[in-house]
Short mmCIF file of N, CA, C and O and ligand atoms in Angstrom, two decimals:
data_model
loop_
_atom_site.label_atom_id
_atom_site.label_comp_id
_atom_site.label_asym_id
_atom_site.label_seq_id
_atom_site.Cartn_x
_atom_site.Cartn_y
_atom_site.Cartn_z
N MET A 416 -14.19 115.77 166.02
CA MET A 416 -14.61 114.38 166.24
C MET A 416 -13.39 113.46 166.33
O MET A 416 -13.33 112.58 167.20
N LEU A 417 -12.42 113.63 165.41
CA LEU A 417 -11.25 112.74 165.42
C LEU A 417 -10.26 113.16 166.49
O LEU A 417 -9.97 114.34 166.66
N GLY A 418 -9.73 112.15 167.16
CA GLY A 418 -8.66 112.39 168.12
C GLY A 418 -7.32 111.96 167.55
O GLY A 418 -7.03 112.17 166.37
N ARG A 419 -6.52 111.32 168.36
CA ARG A 419 -5.17 110.92 167.94
C ARG A 419 -5.21 109.78 166.93
O ARG A 419 -6.19 109.05 166.86
N VAL A 420 -4.11 109.63 166.20
CA VAL A 420 -3.90 108.41 165.42
C VAL A 420 -3.60 107.31 166.42
O VAL A 420 -2.63 107.40 167.18
N ASN A 421 -4.44 106.29 166.45
CA ASN A 421 -4.19 105.17 167.36
C ASN A 421 -3.16 104.21 166.76
O ASN A 421 -2.23 103.78 167.45
N HIS A 422 -3.34 103.87 165.48
CA HIS A 422 -2.35 103.04 164.80
C HIS A 422 -2.50 103.14 163.29
O HIS A 422 -3.54 103.57 162.80
N ILE A 423 -1.45 102.74 162.61
CA ILE A 423 -1.45 102.59 161.16
C ILE A 423 -1.26 101.10 160.91
O ILE A 423 -0.41 100.48 161.56
N ALA A 424 -2.08 100.52 160.03
CA ALA A 424 -2.05 99.08 159.84
C ALA A 424 -1.47 98.71 158.48
O ALA A 424 -1.81 99.31 157.46
N ILE A 425 -0.63 97.69 158.50
CA ILE A 425 0.00 97.18 157.29
C ILE A 425 -0.34 95.70 157.17
O ILE A 425 -0.13 94.93 158.12
N ALA A 426 -0.93 95.33 156.03
CA ALA A 426 -1.21 93.91 155.76
C ALA A 426 0.08 93.25 155.29
O ALA A 426 0.80 93.82 154.46
N VAL A 427 0.36 92.07 155.84
CA VAL A 427 1.59 91.36 155.49
C VAL A 427 1.26 89.90 155.18
O VAL A 427 0.34 89.33 155.76
N PRO A 428 2.01 89.29 154.26
CA PRO A 428 1.74 87.89 153.94
C PRO A 428 2.28 86.92 154.99
O PRO A 428 1.82 85.79 155.08
N ASP A 429 3.28 87.33 155.77
CA ASP A 429 3.94 86.43 156.72
C ASP A 429 4.23 87.23 157.99
O ASP A 429 5.20 88.01 158.05
N LEU A 430 3.39 87.04 159.00
CA LEU A 430 3.49 87.86 160.21
C LEU A 430 4.79 87.59 160.97
O LEU A 430 5.38 88.52 161.54
N ALA A 431 5.24 86.34 160.97
CA ALA A 431 6.49 86.02 161.68
C ALA A 431 7.67 86.76 161.04
O ALA A 431 8.52 87.33 161.73
N ALA A 432 7.70 86.76 159.70
CA ALA A 432 8.79 87.44 159.00
C ALA A 432 8.70 88.95 159.22
O ALA A 432 9.72 89.61 159.43
N ALA A 433 7.48 89.50 159.18
CA ALA A 433 7.31 90.94 159.37
C ALA A 433 7.69 91.34 160.80
O ALA A 433 8.33 92.37 161.02
N THR A 434 7.32 90.50 161.77
CA THR A 434 7.68 90.76 163.17
C THR A 434 9.20 90.79 163.32
O THR A 434 9.77 91.70 163.94
N ALA A 435 9.86 89.80 162.73
CA ALA A 435 11.32 89.73 162.83
C ALA A 435 11.96 90.95 162.17
O ALA A 435 12.94 91.50 162.69
N SER A 436 11.39 91.38 161.05
CA SER A 436 11.95 92.53 160.35
C SER A 436 11.83 93.80 161.18
O SER A 436 12.80 94.56 161.34
N TYR A 437 10.65 94.04 161.74
CA TYR A 437 10.48 95.23 162.57
C TYR A 437 11.33 95.17 163.83
O TYR A 437 11.90 96.17 164.27
N ARG A 438 11.41 93.98 164.43
CA ARG A 438 12.16 93.84 165.68
C ARG A 438 13.67 93.87 165.44
O ARG A 438 14.39 94.62 166.09
N ASP A 439 14.14 93.07 164.47
CA ASP A 439 15.58 92.85 164.34
C ASP A 439 16.24 93.83 163.38
O ASP A 439 17.38 94.22 163.58
N VAL A 440 15.54 94.22 162.31
CA VAL A 440 16.14 95.13 161.33
C VAL A 440 15.87 96.57 161.72
O VAL A 440 16.78 97.40 161.74
N LEU A 441 14.62 96.87 162.07
CA LEU A 441 14.26 98.25 162.40
C LEU A 441 14.45 98.57 163.89
O LEU A 441 14.40 99.72 164.29
N GLY A 442 14.66 97.53 164.70
CA GLY A 442 14.95 97.77 166.12
C GLY A 442 13.78 98.28 166.92
O GLY A 442 13.94 99.06 167.86
N ALA A 443 12.57 97.82 166.57
CA ALA A 443 11.36 98.28 167.28
C ALA A 443 10.89 97.22 168.27
O ALA A 443 11.24 96.04 168.16
N ARG A 444 10.09 97.68 169.23
CA ARG A 444 9.47 96.75 170.18
C ARG A 444 8.17 96.25 169.55
O ARG A 444 7.36 97.04 169.07
N VAL A 445 7.98 94.93 169.54
CA VAL A 445 6.81 94.33 168.89
C VAL A 445 6.08 93.47 169.92
O VAL A 445 6.70 92.68 170.64
N SER A 446 4.75 93.63 169.99
CA SER A 446 3.94 92.89 170.96
C SER A 446 3.85 91.41 170.58
O SER A 446 4.23 91.01 169.48
N ALA A 447 3.27 90.62 171.48
CA ALA A 447 2.98 89.21 171.18
C ALA A 447 1.86 89.13 170.13
O ALA A 447 1.07 90.06 169.97
N ARG A 448 1.81 88.01 169.41
CA ARG A 448 0.76 87.78 168.41
C ARG A 448 -0.59 87.66 169.10
O ARG A 448 -0.69 87.08 170.18
N GLN A 449 -1.61 88.15 168.41
CA GLN A 449 -2.96 88.09 168.94
C GLN A 449 -3.88 87.66 167.80
O GLN A 449 -3.94 88.34 166.77
N ALA A 450 -4.57 86.53 167.95
CA ALA A 450 -5.53 86.08 166.93
C ALA A 450 -6.87 86.75 167.18
O ALA A 450 -7.36 86.76 168.32
N LEU A 451 -7.44 87.33 166.13
CA LEU A 451 -8.74 88.00 166.23
C LEU A 451 -9.70 87.34 165.24
O LEU A 451 -9.94 87.87 164.15
N PRO A 452 -10.24 86.15 165.60
CA PRO A 452 -11.06 85.42 164.63
C PRO A 452 -12.28 86.21 164.15
O PRO A 452 -12.68 86.07 162.99
N GLU A 453 -12.83 87.08 165.01
CA GLU A 453 -14.00 87.86 164.61
C GLU A 453 -13.67 88.82 163.47
O GLU A 453 -14.54 89.20 162.69
N HIS A 454 -12.38 89.19 163.37
CA HIS A 454 -11.94 90.12 162.32
C HIS A 454 -11.19 89.40 161.20
O HIS A 454 -10.79 90.03 160.22
N GLY A 455 -10.95 88.08 161.35
CA GLY A 455 -10.26 87.33 160.30
C GLY A 455 -8.80 87.69 160.14
O GLY A 455 -8.24 87.59 159.04
N VAL A 456 -8.17 88.10 161.24
CA VAL A 456 -6.75 88.47 161.16
C VAL A 456 -6.01 88.04 162.44
O VAL A 456 -6.61 87.86 163.50
N THR A 457 -4.71 87.86 162.29
CA THR A 457 -3.80 87.77 163.44
C THR A 457 -2.95 89.04 163.40
O THR A 457 -2.52 89.46 162.32
N VAL A 458 -2.73 89.65 164.57
CA VAL A 458 -2.04 90.94 164.59
C VAL A 458 -0.89 90.94 165.58
O VAL A 458 -0.87 90.16 166.54
N VAL A 459 0.06 91.82 165.34
CA VAL A 459 1.01 92.26 166.36
C VAL A 459 1.02 93.79 166.29
O VAL A 459 0.63 94.37 165.27
N PHE A 460 1.44 94.42 167.37
CA PHE A 460 1.59 95.87 167.37
C PHE A 460 3.05 96.24 167.56
O PHE A 460 3.71 95.74 168.49
N VAL A 461 3.54 97.07 166.66
CA VAL A 461 4.86 97.67 166.79
C VAL A 461 4.66 98.91 167.66
O VAL A 461 3.86 99.79 167.31
N GLU A 462 5.31 98.94 168.81
CA GLU A 462 5.06 100.00 169.79
C GLU A 462 6.10 101.11 169.63
O GLU A 462 7.29 100.89 169.87
N LEU A 463 5.63 102.26 169.18
CA LEU A 463 6.49 103.42 168.94
C LEU A 463 6.20 104.48 169.99
O LEU A 463 5.16 104.44 170.64
N PRO A 464 7.10 105.44 170.15
CA PRO A 464 6.87 106.46 171.20
C PRO A 464 5.58 107.25 171.00
O PRO A 464 4.96 107.65 171.98
N ASN A 465 5.19 107.50 169.75
CA ASN A 465 4.03 108.38 169.53
C ASN A 465 2.80 107.66 169.00
O ASN A 465 1.72 108.24 168.96
N THR A 466 2.93 106.43 168.54
CA THR A 466 1.77 105.69 168.04
C THR A 466 2.16 104.22 167.89
O THR A 466 3.19 103.79 168.41
N LYS A 467 1.33 103.46 167.20
CA LYS A 467 1.60 102.04 166.99
C LYS A 467 1.45 101.73 165.50
O LYS A 467 0.70 102.41 164.79
N VAL A 468 2.13 100.69 165.06
CA VAL A 468 1.89 100.13 163.73
C VAL A 468 1.35 98.73 163.95
O VAL A 468 1.92 97.96 164.73
N GLU A 469 0.22 98.44 163.32
CA GLU A 469 -0.42 97.13 163.44
C GLU A 469 -0.03 96.33 162.20
O GLU A 469 -0.26 96.78 161.08
N LEU A 470 0.56 95.17 162.41
CA LEU A 470 0.86 94.27 161.30
C LEU A 470 -0.21 93.19 161.29
O LEU A 470 -0.46 92.56 162.32
N LEU A 471 -0.84 93.00 160.13
CA LEU A 471 -2.00 92.11 159.99
C LEU A 471 -1.70 90.96 159.05
O LEU A 471 -1.22 91.20 157.94
N GLU A 472 -2.04 89.75 159.47
CA GLU A 472 -1.91 88.57 158.61
C GLU A 472 -3.29 87.93 158.53
O GLU A 472 -4.01 87.89 159.53
N PRO A 473 -3.68 87.39 157.36
CA PRO A 473 -5.00 86.75 157.27
C PRO A 473 -5.14 85.57 158.24
O PRO A 473 -4.18 84.85 158.50
N LEU A 474 -6.35 85.41 158.77
CA LEU A 474 -6.66 84.28 159.66
C LEU A 474 -7.96 83.65 159.17
O LEU A 474 -8.99 84.32 159.13
N GLY A 475 -7.89 82.38 158.81
CA GLY A 475 -9.10 81.63 158.45
C GLY A 475 -9.60 81.94 157.05
O GLY A 475 -9.02 82.73 156.31
N GLU A 476 -10.71 81.27 156.71
CA GLU A 476 -11.32 81.44 155.39
C GLU A 476 -12.01 82.79 155.32
O GLU A 476 -12.58 83.26 156.31
N GLY A 477 -11.97 83.41 154.15
CA GLY A 477 -12.71 84.65 153.94
C GLY A 477 -12.18 85.82 154.75
O GLY A 477 -12.94 86.71 155.13
N SER A 478 -10.88 85.83 155.03
CA SER A 478 -10.31 86.97 155.75
C SER A 478 -10.51 88.24 154.95
O SER A 478 -10.31 88.26 153.74
N PRO A 479 -10.90 89.34 155.62
CA PRO A 479 -11.11 90.59 154.87
C PRO A 479 -9.83 91.14 154.25
O PRO A 479 -9.90 92.03 153.41
N ILE A 480 -8.66 90.64 154.64
CA ILE A 480 -7.44 91.16 154.00
C ILE A 480 -6.88 90.22 152.93
O ILE A 480 -5.86 90.52 152.32
N ALA A 481 -7.57 89.09 152.69
CA ALA A 481 -7.08 88.14 151.68
C ALA A 481 -7.07 88.78 150.29
O ALA A 481 -6.08 88.66 149.55
N ALA A 482 -8.15 89.47 149.93
CA ALA A 482 -8.22 90.09 148.60
C ALA A 482 -7.17 91.19 148.47
O ALA A 482 -6.57 91.36 147.40
N PHE A 483 -6.96 91.92 149.54
CA PHE A 483 -5.94 92.98 149.55
C PHE A 483 -4.57 92.39 149.23
O PHE A 483 -3.81 92.91 148.41
N LEU A 484 -4.24 91.27 149.87
CA LEU A 484 -2.93 90.66 149.65
C LEU A 484 -2.82 89.98 148.28
O LEU A 484 -1.72 89.82 147.77
N GLU A 485 -3.98 89.60 147.70
CA GLU A 485 -3.92 89.09 146.33
C GLU A 485 -3.46 90.19 145.37
O GLU A 485 -2.69 89.96 144.45
N LYS A 486 -3.97 91.41 145.62
CA LYS A 486 -3.60 92.54 144.77
C LYS A 486 -2.21 93.07 145.10
O LYS A 486 -1.51 93.59 144.24
N SER A 487 -1.81 92.96 146.34
CA SER A 487 -0.50 93.46 146.80
C SER A 487 0.19 92.35 147.57
O SER A 487 0.23 92.36 148.80
N PRO A 488 0.74 91.36 146.85
CA PRO A 488 1.27 90.16 147.51
C PRO A 488 2.41 90.43 148.48
O PRO A 488 2.63 89.65 149.42
N ALA A 489 3.15 91.51 148.27
CA ALA A 489 4.26 91.82 149.19
C ALA A 489 3.76 92.48 150.47
O ALA A 489 4.52 92.65 151.43
N GLY A 490 2.48 92.86 150.50
CA GLY A 490 1.93 93.58 151.64
C GLY A 490 1.76 95.06 151.29
O GLY A 490 2.13 95.49 150.21
N GLY A 491 1.16 95.80 152.21
CA GLY A 491 0.97 97.23 151.95
C GLY A 491 0.13 97.87 153.04
O GLY A 491 -0.44 97.19 153.90
N MET A 492 0.08 99.20 152.97
CA MET A 492 -0.70 99.92 153.98
C MET A 492 -2.18 99.60 153.82
O MET A 492 -2.71 99.69 152.72
N HIS A 493 -2.81 99.21 154.91
CA HIS A 493 -4.19 98.71 154.84
C HIS A 493 -5.21 99.68 155.42
O HIS A 493 -6.25 99.91 154.84
N HIS A 494 -4.95 100.24 156.59
CA HIS A 494 -5.88 101.22 157.16
C HIS A 494 -5.17 102.10 158.18
O HIS A 494 -4.05 101.81 158.61
N ILE A 495 -5.85 103.20 158.50
CA ILE A 495 -5.38 104.10 159.55
C ILE A 495 -6.49 104.18 160.59
O ILE A 495 -7.67 104.23 160.23
N CYS A 496 -6.11 104.12 161.86
CA CYS A 496 -7.09 104.11 162.95
C CYS A 496 -7.01 105.40 163.74
O CYS A 496 -5.95 105.73 164.29
N TYR A 497 -8.14 106.11 163.79
CA TYR A 497 -8.25 107.34 164.56
C TYR A 497 -9.07 107.07 165.82
O TYR A 497 -10.03 106.29 165.79
N GLU A 498 -8.72 107.76 166.88
CA GLU A 498 -9.47 107.64 168.13
C GLU A 498 -10.66 108.60 168.14
O GLU A 498 -10.56 109.72 167.61
N VAL A 499 -11.76 108.15 168.71
CA VAL A 499 -12.93 109.01 168.94
C VAL A 499 -13.38 108.78 170.39
O VAL A 499 -13.13 107.73 170.98
N ASP A 500 -14.07 109.78 170.93
CA ASP A 500 -14.57 109.68 172.31
C ASP A 500 -15.83 108.83 172.39
O ASP A 500 -16.05 108.13 173.37
N ASP A 501 -16.67 108.97 171.37
CA ASP A 501 -17.99 108.31 171.41
C ASP A 501 -18.27 107.72 170.03
O ASP A 501 -18.60 108.45 169.09
N ILE A 502 -18.10 106.41 169.92
CA ILE A 502 -18.14 105.80 168.59
C ILE A 502 -19.55 105.81 167.99
O ILE A 502 -19.71 105.94 166.78
N LEU A 503 -20.56 105.69 168.82
CA LEU A 503 -21.93 105.70 168.29
C LEU A 503 -22.31 107.10 167.79
O LEU A 503 -22.92 107.24 166.73
N ALA A 504 -21.90 108.12 168.54
CA ALA A 504 -22.16 109.49 168.08
C ALA A 504 -21.40 109.77 166.79
O ALA A 504 -21.93 110.39 165.86
N ALA A 505 -20.15 109.29 166.72
CA ALA A 505 -19.35 109.48 165.50
C ALA A 505 -20.01 108.77 164.32
O ALA A 505 -20.14 109.34 163.23
N ARG A 506 -20.45 107.54 164.53
CA ARG A 506 -21.10 106.78 163.46
C ARG A 506 -22.36 107.51 162.97
O ARG A 506 -22.56 107.66 161.77
N ASP A 507 -23.19 107.95 163.92
CA ASP A 507 -24.45 108.59 163.52
C ASP A 507 -24.18 109.86 162.72
O ASP A 507 -24.86 110.13 161.74
N ARG A 508 -23.17 110.62 163.14
CA ARG A 508 -22.83 111.84 162.41
C ARG A 508 -22.32 111.51 161.00
O ARG A 508 -22.70 112.17 160.02
N LEU A 509 -21.48 110.48 160.90
CA LEU A 509 -20.93 110.11 159.59
C LEU A 509 -22.02 109.59 158.66
O LEU A 509 -22.07 109.95 157.48
N VAL A 510 -22.89 108.74 159.18
CA VAL A 510 -23.96 108.18 158.35
C VAL A 510 -24.91 109.29 157.90
O VAL A 510 -25.33 109.33 156.74
N ALA A 511 -25.20 110.22 158.81
CA ALA A 511 -26.07 111.36 158.45
C ALA A 511 -25.43 112.18 157.33
O ALA A 511 -26.14 112.77 156.51
N GLY A 512 -24.09 112.20 157.28
CA GLY A 512 -23.37 112.95 156.25
C GLY A 512 -23.16 112.16 154.98
O GLY A 512 -22.51 112.64 154.06
N GLY A 513 -23.65 110.91 154.94
CA GLY A 513 -23.58 110.12 153.71
C GLY A 513 -22.43 109.13 153.67
O GLY A 513 -22.25 108.44 152.67
N ALA A 514 -21.62 109.04 154.72
CA ALA A 514 -20.51 108.08 154.73
C ALA A 514 -21.06 106.67 154.98
O ALA A 514 -22.08 106.50 155.64
N ARG A 515 -20.34 105.70 154.44
CA ARG A 515 -20.76 104.30 154.61
C ARG A 515 -19.89 103.60 155.66
O ARG A 515 -18.67 103.66 155.60
N VAL A 516 -20.57 102.94 156.60
CA VAL A 516 -19.90 102.13 157.62
C VAL A 516 -19.91 100.69 157.12
O VAL A 516 -20.95 100.21 156.65
N LEU A 517 -18.79 100.00 157.19
CA LEU A 517 -18.72 98.62 156.72
C LEU A 517 -19.45 97.68 157.67
O LEU A 517 -19.60 97.98 158.86
N GLY A 518 -19.89 96.55 157.13
CA GLY A 518 -20.59 95.55 157.94
C GLY A 518 -22.00 96.01 158.27
O GLY A 518 -22.62 96.74 157.50
N ASP A 519 -22.48 95.61 159.43
CA ASP A 519 -23.87 95.93 159.79
C ASP A 519 -23.99 97.27 160.51
O ASP A 519 -25.08 97.64 160.95
N GLY A 520 -22.88 97.97 160.63
CA GLY A 520 -22.92 99.31 161.24
C GLY A 520 -22.78 99.30 162.75
O GLY A 520 -22.66 100.35 163.36
N ALA A 521 -22.77 98.09 163.34
CA ALA A 521 -22.61 98.01 164.79
C ALA A 521 -21.12 97.87 165.11
O ALA A 521 -20.41 97.12 164.43
N PRO A 522 -20.61 98.57 166.11
CA PRO A 522 -19.20 98.42 166.48
C PRO A 522 -18.87 96.98 166.89
O PRO A 522 -19.71 96.29 167.48
N LYS A 523 -17.66 96.55 166.53
CA LYS A 523 -17.13 95.27 167.01
C LYS A 523 -16.03 95.56 168.01
O LYS A 523 -15.53 96.68 168.08
N THR A 524 -15.64 94.52 168.74
CA THR A 524 -14.55 94.70 169.70
C THR A 524 -13.22 94.55 168.96
O THR A 524 -12.99 93.54 168.29
N GLY A 525 -12.37 95.56 169.06
CA GLY A 525 -11.09 95.55 168.34
C GLY A 525 -9.97 94.90 169.14
O GLY A 525 -10.20 94.32 170.21
N ALA A 526 -8.77 95.04 168.63
CA ALA A 526 -7.59 94.37 169.20
C ALA A 526 -7.27 94.86 170.62
O ALA A 526 -6.61 94.17 171.37
N HIS A 527 -7.73 96.06 170.96
CA HIS A 527 -7.45 96.57 172.32
C HIS A 527 -8.63 96.39 173.25
O HIS A 527 -8.69 97.02 174.31
N GLY A 528 -9.62 95.56 172.83
CA GLY A 528 -10.79 95.33 173.68
C GLY A 528 -11.75 96.50 173.69
O GLY A 528 -12.63 96.58 174.56
N LYS A 529 -11.60 97.42 172.73
CA LYS A 529 -12.47 98.60 172.67
C LYS A 529 -13.29 98.55 171.39
O LYS A 529 -12.90 97.89 170.42
N PRO A 530 -14.44 99.26 171.35
CA PRO A 530 -15.29 99.19 170.16
C PRO A 530 -14.66 99.89 168.95
O PRO A 530 -14.10 100.98 169.10
N VAL A 531 -14.77 99.23 167.79
CA VAL A 531 -14.22 99.78 166.55
C VAL A 531 -15.25 99.68 165.42
O VAL A 531 -16.14 98.83 165.45
N LEU A 532 -15.08 100.55 164.44
CA LEU A 532 -15.88 100.56 163.21
C LEU A 532 -14.93 100.85 162.05
O LEU A 532 -13.92 101.52 162.24
N PHE A 533 -15.32 100.40 160.85
CA PHE A 533 -14.54 100.72 159.65
C PHE A 533 -15.41 101.50 158.68
O PHE A 533 -16.60 101.20 158.52
N LEU A 534 -14.81 102.49 158.02
CA LEU A 534 -15.51 103.36 157.07
C LEU A 534 -15.05 103.04 155.66
O LEU A 534 -13.87 102.76 155.43
N HIS A 535 -15.98 103.12 154.71
CA HIS A 535 -15.69 102.73 153.34
C HIS A 535 -14.57 103.58 152.74
O HIS A 535 -14.64 104.81 152.76
N PRO A 536 -13.53 102.93 152.17
CA PRO A 536 -12.41 103.70 151.63
C PRO A 536 -12.81 104.65 150.49
O PRO A 536 -12.18 105.68 150.31
N LYS A 537 -13.87 104.31 149.75
CA LYS A 537 -14.25 105.19 148.63
C LYS A 537 -14.79 106.52 149.14
O LYS A 537 -14.81 107.50 148.40
N ASP A 538 -15.23 106.56 150.38
CA ASP A 538 -15.73 107.82 150.93
C ASP A 538 -14.61 108.69 151.50
O ASP A 538 -14.84 109.85 151.85
N PHE A 539 -13.40 108.11 151.63
CA PHE A 539 -12.30 108.85 152.27
C PHE A 539 -11.01 108.71 151.46
O PHE A 539 -9.98 108.27 151.97
N PHE A 540 -11.13 109.03 150.16
CA PHE A 540 -9.94 109.22 149.31
C PHE A 540 -9.08 107.97 149.20
O PHE A 540 -7.85 108.04 149.18
N GLY A 541 -9.76 106.82 149.15
CA GLY A 541 -9.05 105.57 148.91
C GLY A 541 -8.38 104.99 150.14
O GLY A 541 -7.58 104.06 150.02
N THR A 542 -8.71 105.52 151.33
CA THR A 542 -8.09 104.98 152.55
C THR A 542 -9.16 104.39 153.46
O THR A 542 -10.14 105.06 153.79
N LEU A 543 -8.96 103.14 153.83
CA LEU A 543 -9.84 102.52 154.82
C LEU A 543 -9.57 103.14 156.19
O LEU A 543 -8.41 103.19 156.63
N ILE A 544 -10.62 103.63 156.82
CA ILE A 544 -10.49 104.28 158.13
C ILE A 544 -11.13 103.40 159.20
O ILE A 544 -12.25 102.92 159.03
N GLU A 545 -10.40 103.17 160.28
CA GLU A 545 -10.94 102.52 161.47
C GLU A 545 -11.12 103.60 162.53
O GLU A 545 -10.24 104.46 162.70
N LEU A 546 -12.25 103.57 163.20
CA LEU A 546 -12.46 104.43 164.36
C LEU A 546 -12.44 103.55 165.60
O LEU A 546 -13.04 102.47 165.61
N GLU A 547 -11.75 104.00 166.63
CA GLU A 547 -11.71 103.25 167.89
C GLU A 547 -12.12 104.18 169.02
O GLU A 547 -11.59 105.28 169.15
N GLN A 548 -13.05 103.72 169.80
CA GLN A 548 -13.46 104.52 170.98
C GLN A 548 -12.45 104.31 172.09
O GLN A 548 -12.14 103.17 172.44
N VAL A 549 -11.94 105.40 172.63
CA VAL A 549 -10.92 105.28 173.69
C VAL A 549 -11.42 105.91 174.99
O VAL A 549 -12.36 106.68 174.98
CO1 CO B 1049 -6.59 98.42 163.10
#
């Protein structure tokens, strides 16, 4: 069911500072900022030869990463995104197996304009999993 790692996401308190650090200190290519109000985050993607790193900053009230940054004010690894061919088939299989899908269970449009879902971290060894249909 799982395909490639699409990206690894890191929550950061200051996206401009994190962008500068990845670009200027680590020498990586970093995309333009993208506000995703439906997800409560602003993101950039660090573009690597084999995958991407998504840097996330809270956007607006009630951002889903606000509580994460309260616990880890310096930032930290937030989720890993795996690619799937058919997100609805993947969801149905996971739910049938007892896994919990966050939100109402319906895919939302992610940062790449493709449908995404998030799976409860308690069902996957403390790691929040994002699935993206590619
Ligand atoms: Co993501």
